[in-house]
Short mmCIF file of N, CA, C and O in Angstrom, two decimals:
data_model
loop_
_atom_site.label_atom_id
_atom_site.label_comp_id
_atom_site.label_asym_id
_atom_site.label_seq_id
_atom_site.Cartn_x
_atom_site.Cartn_y
_atom_site.Cartn_z
N MET A 73 53.23 79.56 121.78
CA MET A 73 54.16 79.86 120.56
C MET A 73 54.60 78.93 119.54
O MET A 73 54.88 77.68 120.16
N HIS A 74 54.44 78.78 118.23
CA HIS A 74 54.52 77.81 117.41
C HIS A 74 55.63 78.55 116.10
O HIS A 74 55.59 79.56 116.08
N ILE A 75 56.28 77.51 115.59
CA ILE A 75 56.99 78.05 114.39
C ILE A 75 56.40 77.74 113.17
O ILE A 75 56.05 76.46 112.77
N ASP A 76 56.26 78.50 112.35
CA ASP A 76 55.48 78.58 110.94
C ASP A 76 56.73 78.20 109.71
O ASP A 76 57.96 78.36 110.12
N LEU A 77 56.16 78.09 108.84
CA LEU A 77 57.01 78.19 107.62
C LEU A 77 58.02 79.39 107.38
O LEU A 77 58.99 79.13 106.95
N ILE A 78 57.54 80.55 107.59
CA ILE A 78 58.41 81.83 107.63
C ILE A 78 59.50 81.75 108.33
O ILE A 78 60.40 82.09 108.21
N HIS A 79 59.25 80.83 109.59
CA HIS A 79 60.52 80.81 110.46
C HIS A 79 61.58 80.03 109.85
O HIS A 79 62.73 80.06 110.03
N TYR A 80 61.22 78.81 109.29
CA TYR A 80 62.02 77.76 108.70
C TYR A 80 62.77 78.81 107.42
O TYR A 80 64.00 78.26 107.31
N ILE A 81 62.05 79.32 106.94
CA ILE A 81 62.61 80.17 105.40
C ILE A 81 63.74 80.85 106.21
O ILE A 81 64.57 81.10 105.39
N TYR A 82 63.29 81.77 107.37
CA TYR A 82 64.39 82.64 107.74
C TYR A 82 65.45 81.79 108.28
O TYR A 82 66.60 82.20 107.76
N ILE A 83 65.53 80.90 108.81
CA ILE A 83 66.39 80.00 109.22
C ILE A 83 67.52 79.48 108.03
O ILE A 83 68.50 79.41 108.00
N PHE A 84 66.47 78.92 107.09
CA PHE A 84 67.24 78.74 105.48
C PHE A 84 68.00 79.72 105.05
O PHE A 84 69.18 79.45 104.73
N PHE A 85 67.63 81.01 105.15
CA PHE A 85 68.31 82.07 104.47
C PHE A 85 69.46 82.35 105.34
O PHE A 85 70.49 82.93 104.80
N ILE A 86 69.50 82.43 106.67
CA ILE A 86 70.59 82.73 107.50
C ILE A 86 71.66 81.68 107.36
O ILE A 86 72.81 82.14 107.09
N ILE A 87 71.34 80.35 106.96
CA ILE A 87 72.18 79.26 106.83
C ILE A 87 73.10 79.43 105.51
O ILE A 87 74.22 79.55 105.28
N ILE A 88 72.13 79.95 104.57
CA ILE A 88 72.74 80.26 103.21
C ILE A 88 73.91 81.46 103.22
O ILE A 88 74.78 81.27 102.51
N ILE A 89 73.36 82.30 104.00
CA ILE A 89 74.02 83.69 104.08
C ILE A 89 75.39 83.22 104.84
O ILE A 89 76.72 83.72 104.25
N ILE A 90 75.62 82.38 105.89
CA ILE A 90 76.66 81.90 106.54
C ILE A 90 77.66 81.16 105.52
O ILE A 90 78.81 81.28 105.63
N VAL A 91 76.90 80.43 104.77
CA VAL A 91 77.71 79.39 103.91
C VAL A 91 78.25 80.49 102.78
O VAL A 91 79.74 80.05 102.32
N PHE A 92 77.54 81.30 102.25
CA PHE A 92 78.27 82.14 101.36
C PHE A 92 79.43 82.87 102.01
O PHE A 92 80.34 83.27 101.15
N MET A 93 79.18 83.41 103.03
CA MET A 93 80.25 84.04 103.78
C MET A 93 81.62 83.43 104.18
O MET A 93 82.60 83.79 103.84
N ILE A 94 81.29 82.03 104.33
CA ILE A 94 82.49 81.13 104.65
C ILE A 94 83.26 80.83 103.14
O ILE A 94 84.45 81.00 103.11
N MET A 95 82.43 80.85 102.04
CA MET A 95 83.12 80.68 100.97
C MET A 95 83.58 82.05 100.31
O MET A 95 84.07 82.13 99.11
N ARG A 96 83.30 83.18 101.00
CA ARG A 96 83.92 84.52 100.44
C ARG A 96 83.14 84.96 99.35
O ARG A 96 83.78 85.47 98.39
N LYS A 97 81.95 84.76 99.27
CA LYS A 97 81.03 85.12 98.01
C LYS A 97 80.18 86.44 98.49
O LYS A 97 79.91 86.61 99.92
N ASP A 98 79.51 87.07 97.59
CA ASP A 98 78.71 88.14 97.82
C ASP A 98 77.52 87.92 98.31
O ASP A 98 76.75 86.72 97.61
N ILE A 99 76.90 88.53 99.42
CA ILE A 99 75.61 88.14 99.98
C ILE A 99 74.47 89.06 99.84
O ILE A 99 73.22 88.74 100.31
N ILE A 100 74.67 90.17 98.90
CA ILE A 100 73.98 91.21 98.96
C ILE A 100 72.49 90.62 98.38
O ILE A 100 71.36 91.05 98.83
N LEU A 101 72.80 89.87 97.15
CA LEU A 101 71.59 89.26 96.49
C LEU A 101 70.53 88.58 97.24
O LEU A 101 69.42 88.40 97.27
N ILE A 102 71.56 87.70 98.03
CA ILE A 102 70.61 86.64 99.03
C ILE A 102 69.78 87.36 99.96
O ILE A 102 69.12 86.84 100.40
N CYS A 103 70.56 88.47 100.43
CA CYS A 103 69.66 89.15 101.59
C CYS A 103 68.48 89.72 100.92
O CYS A 103 67.47 89.63 101.70
N ILE A 104 68.52 90.32 99.80
CA ILE A 104 67.49 91.22 99.23
C ILE A 104 66.38 90.09 99.14
O ILE A 104 65.34 90.23 99.18
N LEU A 105 66.93 89.01 98.37
CA LEU A 105 66.02 87.71 98.08
C LEU A 105 65.37 87.09 99.60
O LEU A 105 63.88 86.99 99.33
N GLY A 106 66.04 87.01 100.36
CA GLY A 106 65.43 86.47 101.61
C GLY A 106 64.48 87.78 102.35
O GLY A 106 63.43 87.33 102.70
N LEU A 107 64.79 88.95 102.18
CA LEU A 107 63.97 89.77 102.74
C LEU A 107 62.62 89.80 102.02
O LEU A 107 61.42 90.00 102.41
N PHE A 108 62.87 89.81 100.38
CA PHE A 108 61.46 89.87 99.81
C PHE A 108 60.67 88.56 99.87
O PHE A 108 59.53 88.88 100.22
N THR A 109 61.24 87.41 100.10
CA THR A 109 60.55 86.39 100.46
C THR A 109 59.90 86.12 101.59
O THR A 109 58.73 85.74 101.68
N ILE A 110 60.61 86.73 102.71
CA ILE A 110 59.88 86.76 103.99
C ILE A 110 58.86 87.91 104.09
O ILE A 110 57.66 87.27 104.63
N GLY A 111 58.89 88.86 103.38
CA GLY A 111 57.93 90.04 103.51
C GLY A 111 56.71 89.30 102.62
O GLY A 111 55.67 89.56 102.69
N TYR A 112 56.94 88.72 101.31
CA TYR A 112 55.96 88.24 100.56
C TYR A 112 55.14 86.97 101.46
O TYR A 112 54.10 87.16 101.58
N LEU A 113 55.77 85.98 101.95
CA LEU A 113 55.20 85.06 102.84
C LEU A 113 54.30 85.63 103.77
O LEU A 113 53.52 85.00 104.07
N TYR A 114 54.84 86.49 104.39
CA TYR A 114 54.25 87.10 105.63
C TYR A 114 52.76 87.76 105.16
O TYR A 114 51.59 87.87 105.87
N SER A 115 52.95 88.40 104.26
CA SER A 115 51.44 89.31 103.79
C SER A 115 50.79 88.88 102.56
O SER A 115 49.78 89.23 102.33
N ASN A 116 51.51 87.97 101.72
CA ASN A 116 50.95 87.26 100.46
C ASN A 116 50.93 88.49 99.65
O ASN A 116 49.89 88.28 98.83
N SER A 117 51.49 89.32 99.61
CA SER A 117 51.54 90.67 98.37
C SER A 117 52.84 90.69 97.98
O SER A 117 53.76 91.11 98.71
N VAL A 118 53.17 90.91 96.56
CA VAL A 118 54.29 91.10 95.90
C VAL A 118 54.74 92.52 96.40
O VAL A 118 55.90 92.84 96.74
N LEU A 119 53.81 93.49 96.47
CA LEU A 119 54.06 94.88 96.81
C LEU A 119 54.70 95.00 98.33
O LEU A 119 55.70 95.60 98.54
N GLU A 120 54.11 94.15 99.24
CA GLU A 120 54.51 94.05 100.56
C GLU A 120 55.88 93.40 100.54
O GLU A 120 56.72 93.84 101.31
N GLY A 121 56.33 92.61 99.82
CA GLY A 121 57.56 92.06 99.74
C GLY A 121 58.67 93.10 99.30
O GLY A 121 59.66 93.13 99.89
N ILE A 122 58.21 93.78 98.49
CA ILE A 122 59.33 94.90 97.75
C ILE A 122 59.52 95.93 98.85
O ILE A 122 60.48 96.55 99.17
N GLN A 123 58.25 96.28 99.57
CA GLN A 123 58.31 97.34 100.53
C GLN A 123 59.12 96.82 101.81
O GLN A 123 59.95 97.48 102.44
N THR A 124 59.19 95.54 101.98
CA THR A 124 60.00 94.74 103.14
C THR A 124 61.40 95.15 102.85
O THR A 124 62.29 95.28 103.52
N VAL A 125 61.88 94.97 101.47
CA VAL A 125 63.19 95.13 101.11
C VAL A 125 63.56 96.67 101.38
O VAL A 125 64.63 96.86 102.01
N TYR A 126 62.69 97.47 101.13
CA TYR A 126 63.16 98.90 101.18
C TYR A 126 63.23 99.35 102.74
O TYR A 126 63.89 100.01 103.06
N ARG A 127 62.18 98.91 103.49
CA ARG A 127 62.42 99.18 104.92
C ARG A 127 63.35 98.63 105.43
O ARG A 127 64.14 99.21 106.34
N GLY A 128 63.92 97.31 105.11
CA GLY A 128 65.19 96.90 105.72
C GLY A 128 66.36 97.60 105.22
O GLY A 128 67.39 97.92 106.07
N ILE A 129 66.43 98.32 104.08
CA ILE A 129 67.51 99.33 103.55
C ILE A 129 67.51 100.25 104.40
O ILE A 129 68.48 100.81 105.23
N ILE A 130 66.25 100.81 104.63
CA ILE A 130 65.85 102.39 105.60
C ILE A 130 66.60 101.77 107.26
O ILE A 130 67.29 102.61 107.52
N VAL A 131 65.99 100.87 107.59
CA VAL A 131 66.49 100.41 109.13
C VAL A 131 67.89 100.14 109.19
O VAL A 131 68.61 100.65 110.04
N SER A 132 68.54 99.48 108.46
CA SER A 132 70.00 99.46 108.40
C SER A 132 70.85 100.59 108.02
O SER A 132 71.68 100.83 108.70
N GLY A 133 70.05 101.36 107.26
CA GLY A 133 70.94 102.60 106.94
C GLY A 133 70.96 103.48 108.17
O GLY A 133 71.92 104.33 108.53
N THR A 134 69.57 103.83 108.74
CA THR A 134 69.53 104.68 110.05
C THR A 134 70.55 103.96 111.26
O THR A 134 71.03 104.96 112.09
N GLU A 135 70.86 102.69 111.31
CA GLU A 135 71.59 101.82 112.25
C GLU A 135 73.15 102.31 112.14
O GLU A 135 73.97 102.45 113.10
N PHE A 136 73.61 102.42 110.65
CA PHE A 136 74.93 102.52 110.35
C PHE A 136 75.47 103.96 110.00
O PHE A 136 76.79 104.04 109.70
N TRP A 137 74.47 104.87 109.94
CA TRP A 137 74.76 106.28 109.67
C TRP A 137 75.85 106.83 110.53
O TRP A 137 76.90 107.46 110.07
N ASN A 138 75.85 106.64 111.83
CA ASN A 138 76.71 107.11 112.69
C ASN A 138 77.95 106.42 112.55
O ASN A 138 79.28 107.28 112.85
N ILE A 139 78.13 105.31 112.36
CA ILE A 139 79.43 104.66 112.09
C ILE A 139 80.16 105.06 110.75
O ILE A 139 81.19 105.45 110.82
N ILE A 140 79.34 105.31 109.75
CA ILE A 140 79.89 105.75 108.58
C ILE A 140 80.48 107.13 108.78
O ILE A 140 81.68 107.55 108.30
N VAL A 141 79.94 108.02 109.49
CA VAL A 141 80.22 109.35 109.73
C VAL A 141 81.57 109.39 110.59
O VAL A 141 82.58 110.19 110.45
N ILE A 142 81.62 108.55 111.59
CA ILE A 142 82.77 108.51 112.53
C ILE A 142 83.97 108.05 111.93
O ILE A 142 84.94 108.47 111.98
N ILE A 143 83.79 106.95 111.21
CA ILE A 143 84.80 106.66 110.25
C ILE A 143 85.44 107.81 109.29
O ILE A 143 86.63 107.95 109.04
N SER A 144 84.50 108.32 108.65
CA SER A 144 84.96 109.67 107.66
C SER A 144 85.50 110.67 108.53
O SER A 144 86.57 111.23 108.07
N LEU A 145 84.98 110.91 109.69
CA LEU A 145 85.98 112.09 110.63
C LEU A 145 87.21 111.64 110.66
O LEU A 145 88.06 112.39 110.79
N ILE A 146 87.63 110.54 111.20
CA ILE A 146 88.61 109.65 111.69
C ILE A 146 89.68 109.77 110.41
O ILE A 146 90.91 110.33 110.71
N VAL A 147 89.09 109.69 109.35
CA VAL A 147 90.15 109.66 108.24
C VAL A 147 90.53 111.09 108.05
O VAL A 147 91.67 111.37 107.84
N SER A 148 89.53 112.00 107.87
CA SER A 148 89.82 113.15 107.63
C SER A 148 90.71 113.78 108.84
O SER A 148 91.61 114.69 108.34
N MET A 149 90.64 113.59 109.99
CA MET A 149 91.27 114.01 111.08
C MET A 149 92.78 113.38 110.93
O MET A 149 93.73 114.41 111.16
N SER A 150 93.06 112.27 110.65
CA SER A 150 94.24 111.58 110.43
C SER A 150 94.83 112.43 109.28
O SER A 150 96.16 112.71 109.23
N ASN A 151 94.10 112.57 108.04
CA ASN A 151 94.69 113.15 106.96
C ASN A 151 95.26 114.73 107.36
O ASN A 151 96.29 114.89 106.77
N THR A 152 94.32 115.54 108.22
CA THR A 152 94.85 116.60 108.36
C THR A 152 96.15 116.83 109.43
O THR A 152 96.88 117.91 109.19
N LEU A 153 96.26 115.81 110.32
CA LEU A 153 97.25 115.70 111.14
C LEU A 153 98.64 115.44 110.41
O LEU A 153 99.49 115.85 110.59
N SER A 154 98.42 114.53 109.26
CA SER A 154 99.51 114.38 108.55
C SER A 154 99.90 115.42 107.36
O SER A 154 101.08 115.60 107.34
N ASP A 155 98.86 116.23 107.01
CA ASP A 155 99.23 117.44 106.19
C ASP A 155 99.75 118.55 106.89
O ASP A 155 100.85 119.13 106.44
N ILE A 156 99.75 118.65 108.49
CA ILE A 156 100.27 119.74 108.99
C ILE A 156 101.50 119.24 109.72
O ILE A 156 102.31 119.84 110.30
N GLY A 157 102.00 118.09 109.76
CA GLY A 157 103.03 117.32 110.23
C GLY A 157 102.86 117.29 111.64
O GLY A 157 103.90 116.72 112.26
N ALA A 158 101.58 117.20 112.14
CA ALA A 158 101.53 117.08 113.85
C ALA A 158 101.81 115.58 113.91
O ALA A 158 102.19 115.20 115.20
N ASP A 159 101.45 114.61 113.17
CA ASP A 159 101.88 113.15 113.38
C ASP A 159 102.91 112.86 113.81
O ASP A 159 103.34 111.93 114.57
N VAL A 160 103.76 113.39 113.07
CA VAL A 160 105.37 113.12 113.12
C VAL A 160 106.04 113.54 114.47
O VAL A 160 106.60 112.75 115.24
N ILE A 161 105.40 114.74 114.62
CA ILE A 161 105.75 115.19 116.31
C ILE A 161 105.24 114.51 117.26
O ILE A 161 105.80 114.28 118.25
N MET A 162 103.89 113.94 117.06
CA MET A 162 103.25 113.13 118.21
C MET A 162 103.98 111.78 118.13
O MET A 162 103.98 111.26 119.28
N ILE A 163 104.55 111.57 117.34
CA ILE A 163 105.02 109.96 117.48
C ILE A 163 106.61 109.88 117.75
O ILE A 163 106.89 108.94 118.07
N GLN A 164 107.07 111.02 117.81
CA GLN A 164 108.56 111.17 118.03
C GLN A 164 109.08 110.35 119.30
O GLN A 164 110.03 109.50 119.32
N PRO A 165 108.09 110.64 120.64
CA PRO A 165 108.53 109.85 121.71
C PRO A 165 108.40 108.25 121.58
O PRO A 165 109.28 107.67 122.13
N ILE A 166 107.44 107.99 120.74
CA ILE A 166 107.22 106.38 120.84
C ILE A 166 108.15 106.01 119.80
O ILE A 166 108.57 104.63 119.67
N ASN A 167 108.71 106.56 118.86
CA ASN A 167 109.59 106.13 117.75
C ASN A 167 110.85 105.73 118.38
O ASN A 167 111.40 104.66 117.87
N LYS A 168 111.35 106.15 119.38
CA LYS A 168 112.30 105.86 120.07
C LYS A 168 112.29 104.42 120.81
O LYS A 168 113.19 103.75 121.12
N LEU A 169 111.14 104.15 121.33
CA LEU A 169 110.64 102.60 121.86
C LEU A 169 110.60 101.58 120.86
O LEU A 169 110.65 100.34 121.29
N ILE A 170 110.08 101.97 119.71
CA ILE A 170 109.93 100.95 118.69
C ILE A 170 111.22 100.46 117.95
O ILE A 170 111.76 101.37 117.03
N LYS A 171 111.65 99.28 118.42
CA LYS A 171 113.02 98.77 117.70
C LYS A 171 112.83 97.86 116.46
O LYS A 171 113.49 97.48 115.78
N ASN A 172 111.60 96.90 116.73
CA ASN A 172 111.17 95.94 115.86
C ASN A 172 109.75 95.77 115.45
O ASN A 172 109.01 96.50 115.97
N PRO A 173 109.44 95.22 114.33
CA PRO A 173 108.03 95.22 114.15
C PRO A 173 107.14 94.47 115.25
O PRO A 173 105.78 94.87 115.61
N THR A 174 107.51 93.61 116.02
CA THR A 174 107.00 92.86 116.97
C THR A 174 106.71 93.77 118.27
O THR A 174 105.46 93.92 118.58
N LEU A 175 107.79 94.60 118.55
CA LEU A 175 107.69 95.42 119.85
C LEU A 175 106.50 96.74 119.22
O LEU A 175 105.72 97.02 120.02
N GLY A 176 106.76 96.90 117.93
CA GLY A 176 105.74 98.18 117.44
C GLY A 176 104.31 97.80 117.60
O GLY A 176 103.10 98.52 117.83
N PHE A 177 104.27 96.42 117.29
CA PHE A 177 102.60 95.62 117.17
C PHE A 177 101.89 95.88 118.68
O PHE A 177 101.02 96.27 118.95
N TRP A 178 102.97 95.41 119.60
CA TRP A 178 102.38 95.40 120.79
C TRP A 178 102.64 96.87 121.57
O TRP A 178 101.58 97.04 122.42
N LEU A 179 103.23 97.59 121.32
CA LEU A 179 103.46 98.83 121.96
C LEU A 179 102.00 99.78 121.42
O LEU A 179 101.43 100.38 122.22
N MET A 180 101.88 99.57 120.17
CA MET A 180 100.58 100.08 119.55
C MET A 180 99.22 99.58 120.19
O MET A 180 98.40 100.39 120.56
N GLY A 181 99.28 98.07 120.22
CA GLY A 181 98.09 97.65 121.10
C GLY A 181 98.00 98.30 122.14
O GLY A 181 96.71 98.43 122.77
N ILE A 182 98.97 98.34 123.11
CA ILE A 182 98.84 98.74 124.50
C ILE A 182 98.39 100.12 124.72
O ILE A 182 97.81 100.58 125.51
N ILE A 183 99.05 100.96 123.73
CA ILE A 183 98.74 102.46 123.87
C ILE A 183 97.25 102.67 123.49
O ILE A 183 96.47 103.37 124.08
N MET A 184 96.91 102.05 122.66
CA MET A 184 95.09 102.10 122.06
C MET A 184 94.43 101.57 123.30
O MET A 184 93.36 102.07 123.54
N MET A 185 94.92 100.39 124.10
CA MET A 185 94.18 99.85 125.15
C MET A 185 94.10 101.05 126.18
O MET A 185 92.97 101.13 126.80
N ILE A 186 95.22 101.61 126.48
CA ILE A 186 95.18 102.65 127.46
C ILE A 186 94.11 103.69 127.30
O ILE A 186 93.18 104.32 128.05
N PHE A 187 94.13 104.03 125.76
CA PHE A 187 93.30 105.08 125.40
C PHE A 187 91.81 104.80 125.42
O PHE A 187 90.80 105.52 125.67
N SER A 188 91.57 103.48 125.01
CA SER A 188 90.23 103.09 125.04
C SER A 188 89.73 102.88 126.74
O SER A 188 88.55 103.01 126.79
N PHE A 189 90.52 102.58 127.71
CA PHE A 189 90.11 102.66 128.98
C PHE A 189 89.84 104.08 129.37
O PHE A 189 88.88 104.35 130.03
N ILE A 190 90.37 105.03 128.86
CA ILE A 190 90.10 106.55 129.30
C ILE A 190 89.00 107.15 128.47
O ILE A 190 88.27 107.81 129.11
N LEU A 191 89.11 106.97 127.28
CA LEU A 191 88.35 107.85 126.26
C LEU A 191 87.20 106.95 125.51
O LEU A 191 86.35 107.53 124.95
N TRP A 192 86.79 105.77 126.16
CA TRP A 192 85.79 105.08 125.30
C TRP A 192 84.67 105.31 125.83
O TRP A 192 84.31 105.75 126.92
N PRO A 193 83.45 105.54 125.11
CA PRO A 193 83.51 105.34 123.75
C PRO A 193 83.73 106.62 123.00
O PRO A 193 83.13 107.59 123.19
N SER A 194 85.00 106.62 122.10
CA SER A 194 85.04 107.82 121.33
C SER A 194 85.84 107.48 120.31
O SER A 194 86.83 106.55 120.20
N PRO A 195 85.90 108.49 119.10
CA PRO A 195 86.65 107.93 117.95
C PRO A 195 87.99 108.21 118.25
O PRO A 195 88.84 107.88 117.50
N ALA A 196 88.43 108.80 119.22
CA ALA A 196 89.66 109.26 119.51
C ALA A 196 90.65 108.26 119.64
O ALA A 196 91.99 108.12 119.23
N VAL A 197 90.20 106.76 120.12
CA VAL A 197 90.94 105.67 120.21
C VAL A 197 91.42 105.31 118.58
O VAL A 197 92.59 105.04 118.58
N ALA A 198 90.27 105.26 117.98
CA ALA A 198 90.95 104.90 116.46
C ALA A 198 91.74 106.00 115.88
O ALA A 198 92.75 105.50 115.08
N LEU A 199 91.53 107.20 116.17
CA LEU A 199 92.36 108.11 115.59
C LEU A 199 93.95 108.13 116.08
O LEU A 199 94.95 108.30 115.42
N ILE A 200 94.04 107.79 117.51
CA ILE A 200 95.43 107.30 117.90
C ILE A 200 96.11 106.22 117.37
O ILE A 200 97.14 106.31 116.93
N GLY A 201 95.01 105.23 117.04
CA GLY A 201 95.68 104.13 116.30
C GLY A 201 95.97 104.46 114.80
O GLY A 201 97.19 104.08 114.32
N ALA A 202 95.32 105.43 114.07
CA ALA A 202 95.55 105.68 112.57
C ALA A 202 96.87 106.58 112.80
O ALA A 202 97.70 106.58 111.88
N ILE A 203 97.25 107.32 113.70
CA ILE A 203 98.39 108.25 114.01
C ILE A 203 99.54 107.22 114.04
O ILE A 203 100.73 107.41 113.69
N ILE A 204 99.48 106.21 115.16
CA ILE A 204 100.68 105.38 115.72
C ILE A 204 100.94 104.55 114.55
O ILE A 204 102.01 103.82 114.37
N LEU A 205 100.01 103.95 113.51
CA LEU A 205 100.20 103.01 112.54
C LEU A 205 101.43 103.18 111.55
O LEU A 205 102.25 102.18 111.53
N PRO A 206 101.66 104.31 111.14
CA PRO A 206 102.86 104.61 110.20
C PRO A 206 103.93 104.33 110.88
O PRO A 206 104.91 103.97 110.43
N ALA A 207 104.04 104.84 112.26
CA ALA A 207 105.49 104.57 113.09
C ALA A 207 105.84 103.32 113.22
O ALA A 207 106.82 102.67 113.42
N ALA A 208 104.44 102.39 113.40
CA ALA A 208 104.69 101.12 113.85
C ALA A 208 105.18 100.36 112.65
O ALA A 208 105.94 99.24 112.72
N ILE A 209 104.87 100.75 111.57
CA ILE A 209 105.08 100.06 110.12
C ILE A 209 106.42 100.48 109.80
O ILE A 209 107.13 99.34 109.11
N ARG A 210 106.99 101.43 110.04
CA ARG A 210 108.16 101.86 109.90
C ARG A 210 109.29 100.98 110.52
O ARG A 210 110.26 100.68 110.44
#
């Protein structure tokens, strides 16, 4: 196995992406440029370079659609519970225990940890956190 120029270009773009992330700058254009450059160098075709960018978007989209849907469902379930007032009823026993912000933080973390042990992997853990958060903030 040997390392070609394309491998060094890949490492270069990874380093540039990390540096820009540390600087809190936008990295989307750098990622697109990196995908195009690697696709072009691999195939010696501008068209293949452009296709590499689109293939990267499709692959990343298929990996993240599930996460986006779960987050959307959790937000809608949380809003539904708030609209019907069920979140207030569910939090009443916990409200008695929360005396200050520090205790609220730790209690919320412990409850979410217990639910994650029982229900993981499930969006219910995040939903429980979204329900408990307003009580912890108060």
